[in-house]
mmCIF file of N, CA and C in Angstrom:
data_model
loop_
_atom_site.group_PDB
_atom_site.id
_atom_site.type_symbol
_atom_site.label_atom_id
_atom_site.label_comp_id
_atom_site.label_asym_id
_atom_site.label_seq_id
_atom_site.Cartn_x
_atom_site.Cartn_y
_atom_site.Cartn_z
ATOM 1 N N ASN J 720 7.159 13.563 -16.181
ATOM 2 C CA ASN J 720 7.639 13.917 -17.595
ATOM 3 C C ASN J 720 8.946 13.976 -17.907
ATOM 4 N N GLY J 721 9.693 13.288 -16.623
ATOM 5 C CA GLY J 721 11.092 13.020 -16.803
ATOM 6 C C GLY J 721 11.983 14.415 -16.489
ATOM 7 N N ASP J 722 11.187 15.295 -15.952
ATOM 8 C CA ASP J 722 12.122 16.794 -15.416
ATOM 9 C C ASP J 722 12.695 16.793 -14.115
ATOM 10 N N GLY J 723 12.765 15.477 -13.215
ATOM 11 C CA GLY J 723 13.188 15.411 -12.119
ATOM 12 C C GLY J 723 12.498 15.831 -11.007
ATOM 13 N N ASN J 724 11.163 16.331 -10.977
ATOM 14 C CA ASN J 724 10.409 16.732 -9.933
ATOM 15 C C ASN J 724 8.984 15.925 -10.121
ATOM 16 N N ASN J 725 8.733 15.279 -9.160
ATOM 17 C CA ASN J 725 7.488 14.337 -8.819
ATOM 18 C C ASN J 725 7.317 13.613 -9.998
ATOM 19 N N ASP J 726 8.624 12.896 -10.530
ATOM 20 C CA ASP J 726 8.491 11.819 -11.576
ATOM 21 C C ASP J 726 8.076 10.384 -10.856
ATOM 22 N N LYS J 727 8.095 10.351 -9.655
ATOM 23 C CA LYS J 727 7.767 9.135 -9.147
ATOM 24 C C LYS J 727 6.780 9.108 -8.112
ATOM 25 N N PHE J 728 5.938 7.990 -7.911
ATOM 26 C CA PHE J 728 4.908 8.010 -6.727
ATOM 27 C C PHE J 728 5.234 6.873 -5.919
ATOM 28 N N ALA J 729 5.383 7.271 -4.631
ATOM 29 C CA ALA J 729 5.820 6.335 -3.508
ATOM 30 C C ALA J 729 4.903 6.196 -2.505
ATOM 31 N N VAL J 730 4.421 5.125 -1.797
ATOM 32 C CA VAL J 730 4.047 4.989 -0.499
ATOM 33 C C VAL J 730 4.805 4.788 0.637
ATOM 34 N N LYS J 731 5.032 5.818 1.410
ATOM 35 C CA LYS J 731 6.038 5.686 2.574
ATOM 36 C C LYS J 731 5.258 4.639 3.702
ATOM 37 N N PHE J 732 6.293 3.738 4.077
ATOM 38 C CA PHE J 732 6.015 2.977 5.338
ATOM 39 C C PHE J 732 7.217 2.818 6.204
ATOM 40 N N PHE J 733 6.749 2.644 7.247
ATOM 41 C CA PHE J 733 7.825 2.335 8.321
ATOM 42 C C PHE J 733 7.321 1.237 9.438
ATOM 43 N N SER J 734 8.489 0.618 9.915
ATOM 44 C CA SER J 734 8.107 -0.395 11.057
ATOM 45 C C SER J 734 7.116 -1.632 10.493
ATOM 46 N N MET J 735 7.490 -2.060 9.236
ATOM 47 C CA MET J 735 6.579 -3.010 8.818
ATOM 48 C C MET J 735 7.548 -4.483 8.621
ATOM 49 N N LYS J 736 6.620 -5.523 8.689
ATOM 50 C CA LYS J 736 7.447 -6.676 8.332
ATOM 51 C C LYS J 736 7.158 -7.248 6.962
ATOM 52 N N THR J 737 5.814 -7.024 6.609
ATOM 53 C CA THR J 737 5.655 -7.348 5.230
ATOM 54 C C THR J 737 4.604 -6.112 4.551
ATOM 55 N N VAL J 738 4.868 -5.951 3.294
ATOM 56 C CA VAL J 738 3.946 -4.757 2.470
ATOM 57 C C VAL J 738 3.909 -5.261 1.158
ATOM 58 N N LYS J 739 2.453 -4.903 0.703
ATOM 59 C CA LYS J 739 2.223 -5.000 -0.590
ATOM 60 C C LYS J 739 1.529 -3.618 -0.952
ATOM 61 N N ILE J 740 2.009 -3.126 -2.321
ATOM 62 C CA ILE J 740 1.610 -2.139 -2.676
ATOM 63 C C ILE J 740 1.117 -2.217 -4.122
ATOM 64 N N THR J 741 -0.045 -1.842 -4.364
ATOM 65 C CA THR J 741 -0.672 -2.044 -5.690
ATOM 66 C C THR J 741 -1.247 -0.673 -6.241
ATOM 67 N N ILE J 742 -1.047 -0.377 -7.551
ATOM 68 C CA ILE J 742 -1.458 0.879 -8.320
ATOM 69 C C ILE J 742 -2.590 0.300 -9.419
ATOM 70 N N PHE J 743 -3.560 1.004 -9.192
ATOM 71 C CA PHE J 743 -4.620 0.557 -10.375
ATOM 72 C C PHE J 743 -4.910 1.777 -11.216
ATOM 73 N N ASN J 744 -5.590 1.515 -12.515
ATOM 74 C CA ASN J 744 -6.191 2.856 -13.195
ATOM 75 C C ASN J 744 -7.593 2.889 -12.943
ATOM 76 N N ARG J 745 -8.023 3.937 -13.412
ATOM 77 C CA ARG J 745 -9.693 4.319 -12.833
ATOM 78 C C ARG J 745 -10.643 2.910 -13.278
ATOM 79 N N TRP J 746 -10.150 2.066 -14.098
ATOM 80 C CA TRP J 746 -11.099 0.941 -14.442
ATOM 81 C C TRP J 746 -10.753 -0.349 -13.583
ATOM 82 N N GLY J 747 -9.825 -0.151 -12.605
ATOM 83 C CA GLY J 747 -9.444 -1.335 -11.930
ATOM 84 C C GLY J 747 -8.423 -2.265 -12.386
ATOM 85 N N LYS J 748 -7.769 -1.905 -13.538
ATOM 86 C CA LYS J 748 -6.527 -2.648 -14.028
ATOM 87 C C LYS J 748 -5.358 -2.316 -13.262
ATOM 88 N N VAL J 749 -4.807 -3.481 -12.698
ATOM 89 C CA VAL J 749 -3.473 -3.301 -11.940
ATOM 90 C C VAL J 749 -2.282 -3.054 -12.862
ATOM 91 N N LEU J 750 -1.642 -1.835 -12.590
ATOM 92 C CA LEU J 750 -0.502 -1.104 -13.294
ATOM 93 C C LEU J 750 0.942 -1.399 -12.630
ATOM 94 N N HIS J 751 0.852 -1.479 -11.462
ATOM 95 C CA HIS J 751 2.092 -1.839 -10.525
ATOM 96 C C HIS J 751 1.747 -2.471 -9.374
ATOM 97 N N THR J 752 2.641 -3.524 -8.893
ATOM 98 C CA THR J 752 2.406 -3.892 -7.785
ATOM 99 C C THR J 752 3.807 -4.330 -7.179
ATOM 100 N N TRP J 753 4.029 -4.189 -6.004
ATOM 101 C CA TRP J 753 5.382 -4.574 -5.301
ATOM 102 C C TRP J 753 4.948 -5.282 -3.866
ATOM 103 N N GLU J 754 5.498 -6.277 -3.780
ATOM 104 C CA GLU J 754 5.408 -7.102 -2.375
ATOM 105 C C GLU J 754 6.589 -7.581 -1.796
ATOM 106 N N SER J 755 6.747 -7.447 -0.467
ATOM 107 C CA SER J 755 7.998 -8.005 0.287
ATOM 108 C C SER J 755 7.531 -8.710 1.547
ATOM 109 N N ASN J 756 8.030 -9.615 1.812
ATOM 110 C CA ASN J 756 7.804 -10.455 3.253
ATOM 111 C C ASN J 756 9.063 -10.198 3.863
ATOM 112 N N ASN J 757 9.987 -9.553 3.405
ATOM 113 C CA ASN J 757 11.257 -9.204 4.293
ATOM 114 C C ASN J 757 11.816 -7.727 4.183
ATOM 115 N N VAL J 758 10.817 -6.919 4.602
ATOM 116 C CA VAL J 758 11.142 -5.470 4.734
ATOM 117 C C VAL J 758 12.237 -5.153 5.792
ATOM 118 N N LYS J 759 13.184 -4.293 5.529
ATOM 119 C CA LYS J 759 14.334 -4.226 6.523
ATOM 120 C C LYS J 759 14.318 -2.552 6.645
ATOM 121 N N GLY J 760 14.737 -2.199 7.937
ATOM 122 C CA GLY J 760 15.143 -0.552 8.104
ATOM 123 C C GLY J 760 13.920 0.257 8.056
ATOM 124 N N PHE J 761 14.212 1.424 8.387
ATOM 125 C CA PHE J 761 13.270 2.400 8.683
ATOM 126 C C PHE J 761 13.570 3.607 7.824
ATOM 127 N N TYR J 762 13.867 3.522 6.857
ATOM 128 C CA TYR J 762 14.730 4.605 5.642
ATOM 129 C C TYR J 762 13.582 5.140 4.797
ATOM 130 N N ASN J 763 13.857 6.049 4.180
ATOM 131 C CA ASN J 763 13.110 6.806 3.211
ATOM 132 C C ASN J 763 12.825 5.727 2.042
ATOM 133 N N THR J 764 11.388 5.473 1.900
ATOM 134 C CA THR J 764 11.054 4.271 0.986
ATOM 135 C C THR J 764 11.468 4.512 -0.480
ATOM 136 N N ALA J 765 11.377 5.876 -0.793
ATOM 137 C CA ALA J 765 11.722 5.897 -2.273
ATOM 138 C C ALA J 765 13.099 5.890 -2.438
ATOM 139 N N THR J 766 14.158 5.753 -1.526
ATOM 140 C CA THR J 766 15.497 5.513 -1.958
ATOM 141 C C THR J 766 16.097 4.108 -1.559
ATOM 142 N N SER J 767 15.430 3.374 -0.470
ATOM 143 C CA SER J 767 15.814 2.316 0.267
ATOM 144 C C SER J 767 15.235 1.371 -0.483
ATOM 145 N N VAL J 768 13.842 1.274 -0.864
ATOM 146 C CA VAL J 768 13.143 0.175 -1.459
ATOM 147 C C VAL J 768 12.446 0.802 -2.831
ATOM 148 N N SER J 769 13.377 0.971 -3.653
ATOM 149 C CA SER J 769 13.031 1.764 -4.846
ATOM 150 C C SER J 769 12.115 0.803 -5.938
ATOM 151 N N GLN J 770 12.030 -0.620 -5.452
ATOM 152 C CA GLN J 770 11.252 -1.399 -6.430
ATOM 153 C C GLN J 770 9.710 -0.915 -5.953
ATOM 154 N N SER J 771 9.189 -0.387 -4.719
ATOM 155 C CA SER J 771 8.206 -0.064 -4.443
ATOM 156 C C SER J 771 7.482 1.211 -5.063
ATOM 157 N N VAL J 772 8.533 1.948 -5.882
ATOM 158 C CA VAL J 772 8.139 3.259 -6.352
ATOM 159 C C VAL J 772 7.565 3.031 -7.624
ATOM 160 N N TRP J 773 6.673 3.722 -8.190
ATOM 161 C CA TRP J 773 5.955 3.641 -9.182
ATOM 162 C C TRP J 773 6.541 4.833 -10.200
ATOM 163 N N ASP J 774 7.149 4.628 -11.498
ATOM 164 C CA ASP J 774 7.788 5.516 -12.028
ATOM 165 C C ASP J 774 6.678 6.236 -13.164
ATOM 166 N N GLY J 775 5.389 5.953 -13.132
ATOM 167 C CA GLY J 775 4.589 6.444 -13.898
ATOM 168 C C GLY J 775 4.521 5.818 -15.293
ATOM 169 N N LYS J 776 4.840 4.820 -15.533
ATOM 170 C CA LYS J 776 4.985 3.973 -16.718
ATOM 171 C C LYS J 776 4.156 3.009 -16.697
ATOM 172 N N VAL J 777 3.742 2.488 -17.840
ATOM 173 C CA VAL J 777 2.940 1.071 -18.128
ATOM 174 C C VAL J 777 3.479 0.461 -19.495
ATOM 175 N N GLY J 778 4.150 -0.741 -19.327
ATOM 176 C CA GLY J 778 4.779 -1.344 -20.360
ATOM 177 C C GLY J 778 5.918 -0.473 -21.189
ATOM 178 N N GLY J 779 6.642 0.323 -20.255
ATOM 179 C CA GLY J 779 7.498 1.077 -20.742
ATOM 180 C C GLY J 779 7.248 2.541 -21.266
ATOM 181 N N LYS J 780 5.939 2.881 -21.227
ATOM 182 C CA LYS J 780 5.529 4.045 -21.970
ATOM 183 C C LYS J 780 4.916 4.872 -20.807
ATOM 184 N N TYR J 781 4.935 6.013 -20.846
ATOM 185 C CA TYR J 781 4.341 6.953 -19.831
ATOM 186 C C TYR J 781 2.765 6.652 -19.813
ATOM 187 N N ALA J 782 2.213 6.542 -18.612
ATOM 188 C CA ALA J 782 0.717 6.441 -18.374
ATOM 189 C C ALA J 782 0.102 7.629 -18.884
ATOM 190 N N THR J 783 -1.237 7.621 -19.307
ATOM 191 C CA THR J 783 -2.088 8.516 -19.658
ATOM 192 C C THR J 783 -2.230 9.616 -18.440
ATOM 193 N N PRO J 784 -2.240 10.563 -18.510
ATOM 194 C CA PRO J 784 -2.574 11.593 -17.385
ATOM 195 C C PRO J 784 -4.249 11.230 -16.930
ATOM 196 N N GLY J 785 -4.441 11.372 -15.618
ATOM 197 C CA GLY J 785 -5.569 11.168 -14.984
ATOM 198 C C GLY J 785 -5.381 10.445 -13.599
ATOM 199 N N VAL J 786 -6.421 10.207 -13.071
ATOM 200 C CA VAL J 786 -6.681 9.666 -11.678
ATOM 201 C C VAL J 786 -6.156 8.159 -11.502
ATOM 202 N N TYR J 787 -5.547 7.948 -10.656
ATOM 203 C CA TYR J 787 -4.901 6.575 -10.224
ATOM 204 C C TYR J 787 -5.310 6.188 -8.736
ATOM 205 N N PHE J 788 -5.351 5.006 -8.455
ATOM 206 C CA PHE J 788 -5.927 4.530 -6.849
ATOM 207 C C PHE J 788 -4.728 3.629 -6.571
ATOM 208 N N TRP J 789 -4.216 3.784 -5.286
ATOM 209 C CA TRP J 789 -3.503 2.980 -4.673
ATOM 210 C C TRP J 789 -3.783 2.316 -3.475
ATOM 211 N N VAL J 790 -3.489 1.077 -3.168
ATOM 212 C CA VAL J 790 -3.724 0.355 -1.979
ATOM 213 C C VAL J 790 -2.333 -0.352 -1.367
ATOM 214 N N ALA J 791 -2.109 0.088 -0.225
ATOM 215 C CA ALA J 791 -1.130 -0.569 0.739
ATOM 216 C C ALA J 791 -1.465 -1.444 1.674
ATOM 217 N N GLU J 792 -1.097 -2.608 1.970
ATOM 218 C CA GLU J 792 -1.381 -3.595 2.845
ATOM 219 C C GLU J 792 -0.208 -4.304 3.477
ATOM 220 N N GLY J 793 -0.323 -4.435 4.649
ATOM 221 C CA GLY J 793 0.807 -5.468 5.365
ATOM 222 C C GLY J 793 0.658 -5.747 6.716
ATOM 223 N N VAL J 794 1.865 -6.163 7.417
ATOM 224 C CA VAL J 794 1.735 -6.473 8.875
ATOM 225 C C VAL J 794 2.679 -5.538 9.425
ATOM 226 N N GLY J 795 2.579 -4.889 10.610
ATOM 227 C CA GLY J 795 3.457 -4.134 11.169
ATOM 228 C C GLY J 795 4.394 -4.940 12.059
ATOM 229 N N ARG J 796 5.621 -4.415 12.502
ATOM 230 C CA ARG J 796 6.528 -5.406 13.360
ATOM 231 C C ARG J 796 5.741 -5.429 14.760
ATOM 232 N N ASP J 797 4.629 -4.885 14.976
ATOM 233 C CA ASP J 797 3.864 -5.286 16.100
ATOM 234 C C ASP J 797 2.834 -6.238 16.042
ATOM 235 N N GLY J 798 2.839 -7.022 14.860
ATOM 236 C CA GLY J 798 1.878 -7.772 14.512
ATOM 237 C C GLY J 798 0.700 -7.374 13.888
ATOM 238 N N ARG J 799 0.091 -6.328 13.930
ATOM 239 C CA ARG J 799 -0.983 -5.600 13.551
ATOM 240 C C ARG J 799 -0.989 -5.701 12.010
ATOM 241 N N LYS J 800 -2.269 -6.256 11.397
ATOM 242 C CA LYS J 800 -2.475 -5.803 10.068
ATOM 243 C C LYS J 800 -2.890 -4.338 9.644
ATOM 244 N N LEU J 801 -2.500 -3.888 8.697
ATOM 245 C CA LEU J 801 -2.353 -2.376 8.379
ATOM 246 C C LEU J 801 -2.741 -2.396 6.944
ATOM 247 N N LYS J 802 -3.876 -1.382 6.568
ATOM 248 C CA LYS J 802 -4.187 -1.056 5.343
ATOM 249 C C LYS J 802 -4.320 0.388 5.032
ATOM 250 N N GLY J 803 -3.976 0.891 3.836
ATOM 251 C CA GLY J 803 -4.279 2.440 3.465
ATOM 252 C C GLY J 803 -4.592 2.178 2.094
ATOM 253 N N ASN J 804 -5.080 3.224 1.806
ATOM 254 C CA ASN J 804 -5.399 3.551 0.107
ATOM 255 C C ASN J 804 -5.936 4.832 -0.111
ATOM 256 N N GLY J 805 -5.717 5.308 -1.225
ATOM 257 C CA GLY J 805 -6.007 6.555 -1.654
ATOM 258 C C GLY J 805 -6.000 6.834 -3.316
ATOM 259 N N PHE J 806 -6.071 7.976 -3.738
ATOM 260 C CA PHE J 806 -5.914 8.220 -5.018
ATOM 261 C C PHE J 806 -4.855 9.317 -5.340
ATOM 262 N N PHE J 807 -4.359 9.515 -6.536
ATOM 263 C CA PHE J 807 -3.499 10.527 -6.871
ATOM 264 C C PHE J 807 -3.830 10.861 -8.371
ATOM 265 N N HIS J 808 -3.556 12.255 -8.699
ATOM 266 C CA HIS J 808 -3.658 12.797 -10.153
ATOM 267 C C HIS J 808 -2.371 12.702 -10.912
ATOM 268 N N LEU J 809 -2.420 11.960 -11.949
ATOM 269 C CA LEU J 809 -0.976 12.043 -12.794
ATOM 270 C C LEU J 809 -1.276 13.366 -13.829
ATOM 271 N N PHE J 810 -0.351 14.298 -13.867
ATOM 272 C CA PHE J 810 -0.428 15.299 -14.795
ATOM 273 C C PHE J 810 1.116 14.999 -15.436
ATOM 274 N N ARG J 811 0.745 15.554 -16.852
ATOM 275 C CA ARG J 811 2.147 15.483 -17.647
ATOM 276 C C ARG J 811 2.151 16.871 -18.323
ATOM 277 N N GLY J 812 3.348 17.593 -18.193
ATOM 278 C CA GLY J 812 3.574 18.819 -18.722
ATOM 279 C C GLY J 812 4.161 18.786 -20.398
ATOM 280 N N ASP J 813 3.871 19.875 -20.966
ATOM 281 C CA ASP J 813 4.336 19.945 -22.548
ATOM 282 C C ASP J 813 5.823 19.650 -22.647
#
């Protein structure tokens, strides 16, 4: 809601060579995707890789409150393929 608290959603990742993060709505439509084959550093994802963070908007407008699903996949610095997923609830205050 733009109040500065929990306004962005981030999937934290460390020690990765490649990463792809995708956020879907409950019907499977892709709302946000970010991919990099040149991930550098071990910093806080939200500040060092701001493109990977979803601001809760779709087409420049605030997304509808509800449940959203995320998938993160990539290759670690050790060469292993990694994948994670989950869901989160988007709330909006008055």
